[in-house]
Short mmCIF file of C-alpha atoms and ligand atoms in Angstrom, two decimals:
data_model
loop_
_atom_site.label_atom_id
_atom_site.label_comp_id
_atom_site.label_asym_id
_atom_site.label_seq_id
_atom_site.Cartn_x
_atom_site.Cartn_y
_atom_site.Cartn_z
CA ASP A 79 25.31 8.48 -24.81
CA GLY A 80 23.82 5.25 -23.46
CA LEU A 81 22.61 2.07 -25.10
CA THR A 82 19.56 1.50 -27.24
CA ILE A 83 17.43 -1.43 -26.16
CA ASP A 84 18.92 -3.65 -28.89
CA GLU A 85 22.44 -2.73 -27.77
CA LEU A 86 21.53 -3.43 -24.13
CA PHE A 87 20.30 -6.94 -24.92
CA ASP A 88 23.24 -7.82 -27.13
CA ARG A 89 22.73 -11.60 -26.74
CA THR A 90 25.89 -12.17 -24.73
CA MET A 91 24.09 -12.69 -21.45
CA GLY A 92 20.60 -12.80 -19.98
CA LEU A 93 19.80 -9.64 -18.04
CA THR A 94 17.46 -9.05 -15.13
CA TYR A 95 15.71 -5.79 -14.29
CA ASN A 96 18.47 -5.19 -11.81
CA ASP A 97 21.17 -5.30 -14.47
CA PHE A 98 20.28 -1.97 -16.06
CA ASN A 99 18.98 1.54 -15.49
CA ILE A 100 16.92 3.79 -17.72
CA PHE A 101 18.38 7.23 -18.49
CA PRO A 102 16.53 10.31 -17.30
CA GLY A 103 15.11 12.52 -20.06
CA TYR A 104 13.60 15.98 -19.97
CA ILE A 105 10.67 16.95 -17.75
CA ASP A 106 8.11 19.42 -19.05
CA PHE A 107 4.90 18.21 -17.40
CA PRO A 108 3.60 17.54 -13.88
CA VAL A 109 3.59 14.00 -12.55
CA HIS A 110 -0.19 13.61 -12.44
CA GLN A 111 -0.29 14.00 -16.22
CA VAL A 112 1.34 10.62 -16.70
CA ASP A 113 -1.34 8.26 -17.98
CA LEU A 114 -0.72 4.56 -17.39
CA SER A 115 -3.63 3.13 -19.38
CA THR A 116 -2.74 0.00 -21.26
CA LYS A 117 -3.93 -3.21 -22.87
CA LEU A 118 -4.32 -6.39 -20.84
CA THR A 119 -5.31 -8.45 -23.88
CA ARG A 120 -6.27 -7.76 -27.47
CA LEU A 121 -9.73 -6.59 -26.33
CA ILE A 122 -9.38 -5.54 -22.70
CA ASN A 123 -8.07 -2.11 -21.71
CA LEU A 124 -7.04 -1.18 -18.20
CA LYS A 125 -6.19 2.20 -16.68
CA THR A 126 -3.54 0.68 -14.39
CA PRO A 127 -1.00 -1.87 -15.67
CA LEU A 128 -1.04 -3.96 -12.49
CA ILE A 129 -2.26 -7.54 -12.05
CA SER A 130 -2.37 -9.72 -8.95
CA SER A 131 -1.09 -13.23 -9.50
CA PRO A 132 -3.31 -16.37 -9.46
CA MET A 133 -1.74 -17.77 -6.30
CA ASP A 134 -3.62 -19.11 -3.30
CA THR A 135 -1.84 -16.72 -0.95
CA VAL A 136 -2.48 -13.71 -3.21
CA THR A 137 -5.74 -13.53 -5.16
CA GLU A 138 -9.29 -14.38 -4.10
CA SER A 139 -12.31 -12.09 -4.47
CA GLU A 140 -11.23 -9.53 -1.90
CA MET A 141 -7.91 -8.90 -3.65
CA ALA A 142 -9.57 -8.96 -7.08
CA ILE A 143 -12.13 -6.35 -6.02
CA ALA A 144 -9.46 -4.04 -4.62
CA MET A 145 -7.21 -4.42 -7.67
CA ALA A 146 -10.10 -3.68 -10.05
CA LEU A 147 -11.23 -0.66 -8.04
CA HIS A 148 -7.77 0.80 -8.58
CA GLY A 149 -7.79 0.15 -12.31
CA GLY A 150 -5.87 -3.13 -12.42
CA ILE A 151 -7.23 -6.66 -12.26
CA GLY A 152 -6.92 -9.74 -10.05
CA ILE A 153 -6.71 -13.31 -11.34
CA ILE A 154 -8.51 -15.74 -9.00
CA HIS A 155 -6.32 -18.79 -8.33
CA ALA A 156 -7.43 -22.33 -9.21
CA ASN A 157 -6.53 -24.10 -5.96
CA PHE A 158 -10.12 -24.43 -4.73
CA ALA A 159 -11.58 -27.82 -3.87
CA THR A 160 -14.13 -27.40 -6.68
CA VAL A 161 -14.54 -25.23 -9.76
CA GLU A 162 -17.84 -24.04 -8.27
CA GLU A 163 -15.95 -22.43 -5.41
CA GLN A 164 -13.64 -20.67 -7.82
CA ALA A 165 -16.62 -19.51 -9.90
CA ALA A 166 -18.27 -18.24 -6.70
CA GLU A 167 -15.24 -15.99 -6.12
CA VAL A 168 -15.64 -14.64 -9.66
CA SER A 169 -19.33 -13.98 -8.95
CA LYS A 170 -18.46 -12.08 -5.78
CA VAL A 171 -16.33 -9.67 -7.80
CA LYS A 172 -19.03 -9.35 -10.44
CA ARG A 173 -21.71 -8.64 -7.83
CA TYR A 174 -19.58 -6.11 -6.01
CA LYS A 175 -21.18 -2.75 -5.53
CA GLN A 176 -19.46 -0.12 -3.50
CA GLY A 177 -20.95 0.09 -0.04
CA PHE A 178 -22.49 -3.39 -0.25
CA ILE A 179 -20.71 -5.86 2.04
CA THR A 180 -20.96 -9.13 0.13
CA ASN A 181 -19.38 -11.41 2.71
CA PRO A 182 -20.79 -10.18 6.02
CA GLN A 183 -20.02 -12.19 9.13
CA CYS A 184 -23.31 -13.92 10.08
CA ILE A 185 -24.56 -15.97 13.02
CA LYS A 186 -27.07 -18.84 13.55
CA PRO A 187 -30.17 -18.43 15.76
CA THR A 188 -29.01 -21.35 17.89
CA ASP A 189 -25.61 -19.75 18.57
CA THR A 190 -25.21 -17.91 21.87
CA VAL A 191 -24.51 -14.32 22.85
CA ARG A 192 -21.04 -15.53 23.76
CA ASP A 193 -20.46 -16.50 20.09
CA LEU A 194 -21.65 -13.05 19.08
CA MET A 195 -19.21 -11.42 21.49
CA LEU A 196 -16.35 -13.43 19.97
CA ILE A 197 -17.31 -12.20 16.51
CA LYS A 198 -17.53 -8.66 17.81
CA ALA A 199 -14.12 -8.90 19.48
CA LYS A 200 -12.53 -10.31 16.32
CA TYR A 201 -14.13 -8.11 13.68
CA GLY A 202 -15.47 -5.17 15.65
CA PHE A 203 -18.91 -5.38 14.05
CA THR A 204 -21.92 -3.91 15.71
CA GLY A 205 -24.73 -5.45 13.66
CA THR A 206 -24.71 -9.11 12.69
CA PRO A 207 -27.28 -10.75 10.38
CA VAL A 208 -28.83 -14.00 11.60
CA THR A 209 -29.31 -16.70 8.94
CA ASP A 210 -30.40 -20.33 9.17
CA THR A 211 -26.98 -21.51 7.97
CA GLY A 212 -24.95 -18.95 9.91
CA VAL A 213 -23.37 -17.70 6.67
CA VAL A 214 -24.26 -15.35 3.83
CA GLY A 215 -26.57 -17.06 1.32
CA GLY A 216 -28.74 -18.58 4.06
CA LYS A 217 -32.34 -17.53 4.83
CA LEU A 218 -32.45 -14.24 6.69
CA LEU A 219 -34.03 -14.75 10.14
CA GLY A 220 -33.07 -11.57 11.94
CA LEU A 221 -30.41 -9.06 12.89
CA VAL A 222 -28.65 -8.70 16.21
CA THR A 223 -26.98 -5.48 17.30
CA SER A 224 -25.15 -4.33 20.45
CA ARG A 225 -28.35 -2.73 21.64
CA ASP A 226 -30.05 -6.15 21.77
CA VAL A 227 -27.44 -7.66 24.05
CA ASP A 228 -26.37 -4.67 26.16
CA PHE A 229 -28.71 -5.52 29.03
CA ILE A 230 -27.60 -9.15 29.29
CA GLN A 231 -25.33 -9.97 32.18
CA GLU A 232 -22.04 -11.54 31.30
CA ASN A 233 -22.69 -14.74 33.20
CA ARG A 234 -25.70 -15.36 30.98
CA TYR A 235 -23.83 -14.98 27.63
CA ALA A 236 -23.28 -18.70 27.21
CA ILE A 237 -26.89 -19.68 27.93
CA THR A 238 -28.71 -16.96 26.00
CA THR A 239 -29.35 -17.85 22.37
CA ILE A 240 -29.35 -15.36 19.52
CA ASN A 241 -32.92 -16.37 18.80
CA ASP A 242 -33.93 -14.89 22.17
CA VAL A 243 -32.40 -11.48 21.58
CA MET A 244 -32.38 -10.78 17.84
CA VAL A 245 -34.70 -8.43 16.02
CA PRO A 246 -36.73 -10.97 14.03
CA ARG A 247 -37.17 -10.84 10.26
CA GLU A 248 -40.74 -9.41 10.51
CA ARG A 249 -39.52 -6.30 12.30
CA LEU A 250 -36.52 -5.65 10.08
CA ILE A 251 -36.19 -3.13 7.34
CA ILE A 252 -34.59 -4.90 4.40
CA GLY A 253 -33.55 -4.08 0.87
CA ASN A 254 -33.48 -5.96 -2.41
CA GLU A 255 -30.81 -6.53 -5.04
CA SER A 256 -31.91 -3.75 -7.37
CA MET A 257 -31.64 -1.07 -4.70
CA THR A 258 -29.13 1.70 -5.35
CA LEU A 259 -26.75 2.94 -2.69
CA GLN A 260 -28.55 6.27 -2.61
CA GLU A 261 -31.89 4.58 -1.88
CA ALA A 262 -30.28 2.44 0.81
CA TYR A 263 -28.69 5.49 2.35
CA THR A 264 -31.98 7.39 2.46
CA ILE A 265 -33.71 4.47 4.20
CA LEU A 266 -30.95 4.12 6.78
CA GLU A 267 -30.99 7.87 7.46
CA ASN A 268 -34.77 8.16 7.73
CA LYS A 269 -35.27 5.08 9.87
CA LYS A 270 -32.17 5.77 11.98
CA ARG A 271 -30.79 2.30 11.38
CA GLY A 272 -27.14 1.26 11.16
CA LYS A 273 -27.45 -1.84 8.95
CA LEU A 274 -29.60 -2.76 6.01
CA PRO A 275 -29.64 -6.45 5.02
CA ILE A 276 -30.19 -7.11 1.31
CA VAL A 277 -32.03 -10.28 0.29
CA ASP A 278 -32.81 -12.02 -2.99
CA GLY A 279 -36.22 -13.25 -4.19
CA ASN A 280 -36.05 -16.27 -1.87
CA ASP A 281 -35.39 -14.15 1.21
CA CYS A 282 -31.78 -15.33 1.33
CA LEU A 283 -29.16 -12.84 2.52
CA ILE A 284 -26.88 -11.61 -0.25
CA SER A 285 -25.24 -8.56 1.29
CA LEU A 286 -25.36 -5.94 3.96
CA ILE A 287 -25.13 -2.17 3.84
CA ALA A 288 -23.60 -0.29 6.75
CA ARG A 289 -24.29 3.38 7.35
CA THR A 290 -20.76 3.93 8.61
CA ASP A 291 -19.35 2.56 5.33
CA LEU A 292 -21.57 4.83 3.27
CA LYS A 293 -20.19 7.86 5.03
CA LYS A 294 -16.67 6.98 4.03
CA SER A 295 -17.50 5.72 0.54
CA ARG A 296 -14.95 6.94 -1.99
CA ASP A 297 -14.46 7.56 -5.64
CA PHE A 298 -12.29 5.20 -7.65
CA PRO A 299 -11.77 7.08 -10.92
CA LEU A 300 -9.57 4.40 -12.50
CA SER A 301 -11.81 1.36 -11.81
CA SER A 302 -11.81 -1.50 -14.30
CA TYR A 303 -15.41 -1.97 -15.39
CA ASP A 304 -16.83 -4.34 -18.00
CA LEU A 305 -19.48 -3.31 -20.51
CA LYS A 306 -22.22 -3.93 -17.93
CA GLY A 307 -20.58 -1.69 -15.36
CA GLN A 308 -19.38 -4.55 -13.16
CA LEU A 309 -15.79 -4.88 -11.97
CA MET A 310 -13.52 -6.95 -14.21
CA VAL A 311 -11.94 -10.14 -12.96
CA GLY A 312 -9.79 -12.99 -14.24
CA ALA A 313 -9.43 -16.64 -13.26
CA ALA A 314 -6.71 -19.22 -13.69
CA ILE A 315 -7.36 -22.57 -15.37
CA ASN A 316 -5.25 -25.65 -16.02
CA THR A 317 -4.98 -27.90 -19.03
CA ARG A 318 -6.05 -31.26 -17.57
CA GLU A 319 -9.31 -33.22 -17.70
CA ASN A 320 -11.75 -30.81 -16.09
CA ALA A 321 -10.43 -27.75 -17.96
CA LYS A 322 -13.38 -27.45 -20.35
CA GLU A 323 -15.84 -27.76 -17.49
CA ALA A 324 -13.95 -25.05 -15.62
CA VAL A 325 -13.99 -22.74 -18.65
CA LYS A 326 -17.78 -23.15 -18.96
CA LYS A 327 -18.47 -22.52 -15.27
CA LEU A 328 -16.15 -19.51 -15.10
CA ALA A 329 -17.60 -18.07 -18.31
CA GLU A 330 -21.11 -18.46 -16.87
CA ALA A 331 -19.98 -16.61 -13.76
CA GLY A 332 -18.94 -13.75 -16.06
CA VAL A 333 -15.17 -13.98 -15.94
CA ASP A 334 -13.54 -11.45 -18.29
CA VAL A 335 -10.24 -13.17 -18.82
CA LEU A 336 -8.91 -16.68 -18.33
CA VAL A 337 -5.25 -17.28 -17.64
CA ILE A 338 -3.96 -20.70 -18.63
CA ASP A 339 -1.64 -21.21 -15.72
CA SER A 340 1.46 -23.22 -16.54
CA SER A 341 5.14 -22.81 -15.81
CA GLN A 342 5.95 -24.00 -19.34
CA GLY A 343 3.15 -22.95 -21.68
CA ALA A 344 4.49 -24.20 -25.02
CA SER A 345 2.76 -27.59 -24.93
CA ASN A 346 0.31 -29.54 -27.03
CA TYR A 347 -2.06 -29.52 -24.01
CA GLN A 348 -2.19 -25.76 -23.90
CA ILE A 349 -2.48 -25.34 -27.65
CA ALA A 350 -5.36 -27.83 -27.83
CA LEU A 351 -7.19 -26.06 -25.00
CA LEU A 352 -6.57 -22.62 -26.48
CA LYS A 353 -7.98 -23.69 -29.84
CA TRP A 354 -11.03 -25.24 -28.19
CA ILE A 355 -11.73 -22.11 -26.14
CA LYS A 356 -11.24 -19.76 -29.09
CA GLU A 357 -13.65 -21.78 -31.19
CA LYS A 358 -16.31 -21.84 -28.48
CA TYR A 359 -15.70 -18.32 -27.13
CA PRO A 360 -14.19 -16.26 -29.97
CA THR A 361 -14.12 -12.98 -27.98
CA TYR A 362 -14.90 -13.23 -24.25
CA PRO A 363 -13.54 -14.51 -21.99
CA GLN A 364 -10.22 -13.33 -23.38
CA ILE A 365 -7.34 -15.77 -22.96
CA VAL A 366 -3.88 -15.14 -21.55
CA ALA A 367 -1.60 -18.04 -22.44
CA GLY A 368 1.80 -18.89 -21.00
CA ASN A 369 4.16 -18.86 -19.37
CA VAL A 370 6.86 -18.46 -21.97
CA VAL A 371 10.30 -16.87 -22.16
CA THR A 372 11.29 -17.30 -25.81
CA MET A 373 9.95 -16.03 -29.13
CA ARG A 374 9.48 -19.56 -30.38
CA GLN A 375 7.31 -20.53 -27.42
CA ALA A 376 5.30 -17.32 -27.87
CA LYS A 377 4.72 -18.07 -31.55
CA PHE A 378 3.06 -21.42 -30.74
CA LEU A 379 0.59 -19.73 -28.43
CA ILE A 380 -0.12 -16.70 -30.58
CA ASP A 381 -0.71 -18.96 -33.60
CA ALA A 382 -3.20 -20.92 -31.49
CA GLY A 383 -5.16 -17.74 -30.73
CA ALA A 384 -3.83 -16.32 -27.44
CA ASP A 385 -5.13 -12.81 -26.66
CA ALA A 386 -2.10 -12.02 -24.48
CA ILE A 387 1.10 -13.79 -23.49
CA ARG A 388 2.37 -14.17 -19.94
CA VAL A 389 6.15 -14.07 -19.66
CA GLY A 390 8.39 -15.44 -16.91
CA MET A 391 9.98 -18.67 -15.88
CA GLY A 392 11.81 -18.96 -12.62
CA SER A 393 12.00 -15.22 -11.97
CA GLY A 394 9.39 -15.16 -9.18
CA SER A 395 10.50 -14.49 -5.63
CA ILE A 396 9.37 -17.95 -4.45
CA CYS A 397 10.57 -19.83 -7.58
CA ILE A 398 13.28 -22.44 -7.68
CA THR A 399 12.46 -23.59 -11.22
CA GLN A 400 15.76 -22.42 -12.69
CA GLU A 401 17.73 -24.26 -10.04
CA VAL A 402 15.73 -27.47 -10.17
CA MET A 403 14.76 -27.71 -13.86
CA ALA A 404 17.83 -26.00 -15.25
CA VAL A 405 15.38 -24.17 -17.46
CA GLY A 406 14.24 -20.57 -17.55
CA ARG A 407 15.52 -17.15 -18.51
CA ALA A 408 16.56 -13.91 -16.87
CA GLN A 409 13.35 -11.90 -16.74
CA GLY A 410 14.61 -8.71 -18.42
CA THR A 411 15.77 -10.60 -21.49
CA ALA A 412 12.64 -12.78 -21.49
CA VAL A 413 10.33 -9.75 -21.49
CA TYR A 414 12.37 -7.95 -24.16
CA GLN A 415 12.60 -10.91 -26.54
CA VAL A 416 8.98 -12.00 -26.24
CA ALA A 417 7.73 -8.40 -26.39
CA ARG A 418 9.70 -7.74 -29.57
CA TYR A 419 7.95 -10.65 -31.23
CA ALA A 420 4.50 -10.17 -29.69
CA ARG A 421 4.49 -6.47 -30.66
CA SER A 422 4.89 -7.49 -34.29
CA ARG A 423 1.80 -9.70 -33.90
CA GLY A 424 -0.24 -7.08 -32.02
CA VAL A 425 -0.49 -9.20 -28.86
CA PRO A 426 0.09 -7.58 -25.44
CA ILE A 427 2.36 -9.25 -22.93
CA VAL A 428 2.17 -9.63 -19.17
CA ALA A 429 5.55 -9.49 -17.37
CA ASP A 430 5.11 -12.02 -14.56
CA GLY A 431 7.35 -12.36 -11.52
CA GLY A 432 10.44 -10.73 -10.12
CA ILE A 433 8.83 -7.36 -9.35
CA ARG A 434 10.61 -6.41 -6.16
CA ASP A 435 9.93 -2.71 -6.03
CA VAL A 436 8.22 0.12 -7.90
CA GLY A 437 11.09 0.71 -10.32
CA TYR A 438 10.87 -2.88 -11.54
CA ILE A 439 7.37 -2.14 -12.84
CA THR A 440 8.66 0.84 -14.82
CA LYS A 441 11.51 -1.28 -16.19
CA ALA A 442 9.19 -4.12 -17.25
CA LEU A 443 6.97 -1.61 -19.08
CA SER A 444 10.01 -0.03 -20.75
CA LEU A 445 11.02 -3.40 -22.19
CA GLY A 446 7.66 -3.81 -23.91
CA ALA A 447 5.33 -5.37 -21.31
CA SER A 448 1.82 -3.95 -21.35
CA THR A 449 1.04 -5.09 -17.82
CA VAL A 450 2.94 -6.41 -14.84
CA MET A 451 1.89 -9.34 -12.64
CA MET A 452 2.87 -9.49 -8.99
CA GLY A 453 2.72 -12.16 -6.32
CA GLY A 454 5.11 -11.43 -3.50
CA LEU A 455 4.75 -7.67 -3.59
CA LEU A 456 1.02 -7.96 -2.87
CA ALA A 457 1.06 -11.01 -0.58
CA GLY A 458 1.59 -8.97 2.58
CA THR A 459 -1.48 -6.77 2.10
CA ASN A 460 -4.76 -6.94 4.04
CA GLU A 461 -6.64 -8.10 0.95
CA ALA A 462 -4.47 -11.20 0.37
CA PRO A 463 -5.97 -14.44 1.76
CA GLY A 464 -4.81 -15.59 5.19
CA GLU A 465 -4.38 -14.04 8.60
CA TYR A 466 -1.46 -11.97 9.82
CA PHE A 467 0.73 -13.37 12.56
CA TRP A 468 3.63 -11.97 14.56
CA GLY A 469 7.10 -13.08 13.52
CA PRO A 470 9.88 -13.68 16.03
CA SER A 471 11.32 -10.16 15.75
CA GLY A 472 7.97 -8.50 16.35
CA VAL A 473 7.17 -7.94 12.66
CA ARG A 474 3.64 -8.57 11.40
CA LEU A 475 3.71 -11.23 8.66
CA LYS A 476 1.53 -13.14 6.22
CA LYS A 477 2.24 -16.46 4.60
CA TYR A 478 3.27 -16.47 0.93
CA ARG A 479 3.93 -19.70 -0.91
CA GLY A 480 4.94 -20.74 -4.40
CA MET A 481 2.24 -22.61 -6.30
CA GLY A 482 4.91 -25.23 -7.02
CA SER A 483 5.85 -25.62 -3.37
CA ILE A 484 5.14 -29.00 -1.78
CA ASP A 485 2.81 -27.17 0.59
CA ALA A 486 0.63 -25.85 -2.28
CA MET A 487 0.84 -29.02 -4.35
CA GLU A 488 -0.33 -31.09 -1.40
CA ALA A 489 -3.12 -28.64 -0.72
CA HIS A 490 -4.49 -28.97 -4.20
CA VAL A 491 -4.02 -30.94 -7.35
CA SER A 492 -4.41 -27.88 -9.57
CA SER A 493 -1.03 -26.70 -8.33
CA GLN A 494 0.44 -29.98 -9.51
CA GLU A 495 -1.10 -29.42 -12.93
CA ARG A 496 0.64 -26.09 -13.25
CA TYR A 497 3.92 -27.94 -12.93
CA LEU A 498 2.87 -31.00 -14.97
CA VAL A 499 3.33 -33.36 -12.02
CA GLU A 500 2.32 -36.88 -13.07
CA SER A 501 2.17 -38.94 -9.95
CA ASP A 502 1.45 -38.43 -6.31
CA ALA A 503 4.43 -40.55 -5.41
CA ILE A 504 7.16 -38.35 -6.84
CA LYS A 505 6.81 -34.62 -6.62
CA VAL A 506 9.56 -32.21 -7.50
CA ALA A 507 9.06 -28.87 -5.78
CA GLN A 508 9.50 -25.77 -7.93
CA GLY A 509 8.79 -23.25 -5.22
CA VAL A 510 9.18 -22.47 -1.56
CA THR A 511 6.97 -21.47 1.37
CA ALA A 512 7.73 -18.06 2.81
CA THR A 513 6.44 -15.07 4.74
CA MET A 514 5.92 -11.46 3.68
CA ARG A 515 5.86 -8.44 5.90
CA ASP A 516 2.68 -6.46 6.38
CA ARG A 517 2.26 -3.95 3.56
CA GLY A 518 -1.05 -2.47 4.70
CA SER A 519 -4.09 -2.23 2.46
CA ILE A 520 -4.19 -2.43 -1.33
CA HIS A 521 -6.17 0.82 -1.09
CA LYS A 522 -2.95 2.55 -0.08
CA PHE A 523 -0.34 0.27 -1.60
CA VAL A 524 -1.59 0.25 -5.21
CA PRO A 525 -2.02 4.06 -5.40
CA TYR A 526 1.54 4.24 -4.03
CA LEU A 527 2.82 1.90 -6.77
CA TYR A 528 0.86 3.85 -9.37
CA ARG A 529 2.24 7.20 -8.30
CA GLY A 530 5.73 5.72 -8.03
CA VAL A 531 5.56 4.57 -11.66
CA GLN A 532 4.23 7.99 -12.69
CA HIS A 533 7.30 9.57 -11.10
CA GLY A 534 9.57 7.17 -12.99
CA PHE A 535 7.88 8.10 -16.27
CA GLN A 536 8.22 11.78 -15.48
CA ASP A 537 11.96 11.35 -14.89
CA ILE A 538 12.28 9.53 -18.22
CA GLY A 539 10.26 12.33 -19.80
CA VAL A 540 7.36 10.28 -21.16
CA ARG A 541 3.65 10.72 -20.48
CA SER A 542 2.28 7.28 -21.31
CA ILE A 543 3.19 3.64 -21.79
CA THR A 544 2.86 4.03 -25.55
CA GLU A 545 5.20 7.03 -25.52
CA LEU A 546 7.69 5.11 -23.36
CA GLN A 547 7.71 2.06 -25.63
CA GLU A 548 7.88 4.14 -28.81
CA GLY A 549 10.81 6.01 -27.27
CA VAL A 550 12.55 2.78 -26.32
CA TYR A 551 11.94 0.90 -29.57
CA GLY A 552 12.63 4.06 -31.63
CA GLY A 553 16.04 4.43 -29.92
CA LYS A 554 15.25 7.70 -28.10
CA VAL A 555 15.03 6.31 -24.57
CA LYS A 556 18.44 4.95 -23.58
CA PHE A 557 19.72 2.42 -21.06
CA GLU A 558 22.92 1.58 -19.24
CA ARG A 559 24.23 -1.67 -17.77
CA ARG A 560 24.84 -1.77 -14.02
CA SER A 561 28.02 -3.35 -12.70
CA PRO A 562 27.67 -5.24 -9.40
CA ASN A 563 29.16 -2.18 -7.72
CA ALA A 564 26.66 0.08 -9.42
CA GLN A 565 23.86 -2.16 -8.17
CA ALA A 566 25.18 -1.91 -4.63
CA GLU A 567 25.46 1.87 -4.99
CA GLY A 568 21.90 2.10 -6.34
CA GLY A 569 20.52 0.35 -3.28
CA VAL A 570 20.63 1.56 0.31
CA HIS A 571 24.22 1.43 1.58
CA SER A 572 26.77 2.54 4.17
CA LEU A 573 24.24 2.96 6.96
CA HIS A 574 24.34 1.60 10.47
CA SER A 575 20.66 0.73 10.28
CA TYR A 576 17.66 2.20 8.52
CA ASP A 577 13.92 2.22 8.34
CA ARG A 578 12.07 2.43 5.07
CA GLN A 579 8.55 3.75 5.29
CA LEU A 580 6.86 3.22 1.93
CA TYR A 581 4.08 5.79 1.86
P1 XMP B 115 6.76 -12.73 -7.56
O1 XMP B 115 8.20 -12.44 -7.80
O2 XMP B 115 5.88 -11.58 -7.88
O3 XMP B 115 6.41 -13.90 -8.58
O4 XMP B 115 6.54 -13.24 -6.18
C1 XMP B 115 5.10 -14.38 -8.76
C2 XMP B 115 5.05 -15.35 -9.91
O5 XMP B 115 5.86 -16.50 -9.66
C3 XMP B 115 5.33 -17.63 -10.35
N1 XMP B 115 5.22 -18.72 -9.39
C4 XMP B 115 6.10 -19.73 -9.27
N2 XMP B 115 7.18 -20.04 -10.02
N3 XMP B 115 7.58 -21.90 -8.63
C5 XMP B 115 7.92 -21.16 -9.70
O6 XMP B 115 8.89 -21.47 -10.38
C6 XMP B 115 6.51 -21.66 -7.84
O7 XMP B 115 6.24 -22.36 -6.87
C7 XMP B 115 5.72 -20.52 -8.19
N4 XMP B 115 4.58 -20.00 -7.68
C8 XMP B 115 4.31 -18.90 -8.45
C9 XMP B 115 4.01 -17.23 -10.92
O8 XMP B 115 4.20 -17.02 -12.30
C10 XMP B 115 3.69 -15.96 -10.16
O9 XMP B 115 2.84 -15.11 -10.86
#
C-alpha cells in the first residue's frame, strides 16, 4: 500500500510538498521522545532542524539569538551598509548571555526628561543608562530611573536635562564583563537595585542586567552552543569583490557558518570563493553553498568543498524567479533529488523556502533534508527586524520582502549580488514586497513548530530524523500523491468563516 519515495518522484512531473502526504505508521512511544537533532553541516550539529533565512526582514541578532536559544540557528543577512555592521550583529549573538541586555535603550546627558518619557512610553523601561553617545558602546555617565524624575513637574520636562537628574557614574554600582549572572543577581538583591550596568575596561557600556529579567530567566535545554559555550550564529556572504574581506571580518567576529547567498549557486564565482575559503579556513567557519535544485549543480559545489548544500529556487513565498527567469524546480522534487545525491557524498542539505506550515517541515525532512530554512513563516514574529503596524482590517502586520525585490535591491547592493544584477540601470525583480501577520514571539512560535514536528513524527511512527530518513529511503515509510481535490479536502473547507489559533 502506498508509494516508496522513488515511486513518488517518478520523473513525470515536479512535485511540491503539497502534492503528497506521508502515511501514518504505528505509535508505540510518547511524543516527547521524538528527538529532532540533526546536522547543519558536516561538522555542526543542532538539536532543532530550524534555520531563519538571511533576509533583511527576517534575521538580525535578535532573531539569531532566539533561534539559537531554541536549538536552531539564524543566518544574519548581508544587506548592511558595511561588513563591519554585519560582523557587529554576529558579535552580539556571540556575546549574548542570558539575562544580559546587550542592546539597552540609552540616553544622552544633554537630552531632556521629555525624551526619557518618550522612551519610557515606547519601551516601558524604568531604568535607562546615560552614555556620552546616547547608545550602547558609549562611555557610561550615569543611570536615570523613574525615581529620579518622579518629583519633576510635567511643565518642566522639556527644560530639565538628564544630566540634572541622573545618578552619576561615581554613585552607581556597576559590573564588569566577567561577572556571572549569579553574582549580578546577588549584588542587585543586596543593594536593592533594579538595574546593573556592565562596562568594559574603558568604562564603556556593554550591557545591562535587570532584576525583573533575572526573576523570569528560563532554561533553554536545546540551545545551540559552540565549543566555547557561546550561541552559534551564521552569516550570509556574496561572491563579488569584497567577499574575501567579509569572510575575514565575519570569521574574526566568530561566525560559525557562512552561507554563500545566491539564487543560482552553480557558478564559477561561487566555486572560486568556496575553494579560497576552504583553503584558508579548512574547518570553521563551515560553508553552506547554494542555492541549487539539481544533482549536477550540487556536484559542482560539493566537489569544491561545500560543507552543506542549500536547496531551493523560486519556491519561496515572496519569489517570482520561476515566472521571470523560467528557471527553477518544484521544491519537493528539488529536495529529493539533491538529497539523494548529497547523502551519497555525506553532505547535509538545507531545504530553503516554501515552508508554509508545520507539516511542510516534516515533509522536507522526510525527503532527505537535514534542516529547513524559513523566511516568511518567521517574518511576522517579534524578533524579526522592523516594527509592527496595523493593516486595514485591524490585523497587526510586519513587512516581509524578497531579497530580489526592487525594494531590497535598491536598499542594498548585496541584494543585487544575490541575483547577479550587473547594472544599476536595468534591474529585473525576482521577488515581491509583502506583509506578514503577527505571529507572536519566537519563544512561543519555535517551540510550537518543534512540538508540531514531533507530533508528525509520532504519527509516522519514527523517533528521530535518522529513523525517518532510513525508513523513507529503505522503503518502509510510504507516500501518496494528492489530487487537487485531496489537497482541498486536506485544508480547511466548507466553513462559513473560521479562526485558527496556532498555540
Ligand atoms: P519562504 O517561503 O520561507 O522563502 O518565505 C524564503 C526563501 O526565499 C528565497 N528568497 C527569494 N527568492 N526572490 C526569490 O526568488 C526573492 O526576492 C527572494 N528573497 C528570498 C530565499 O532563499 C529565502 O530563504
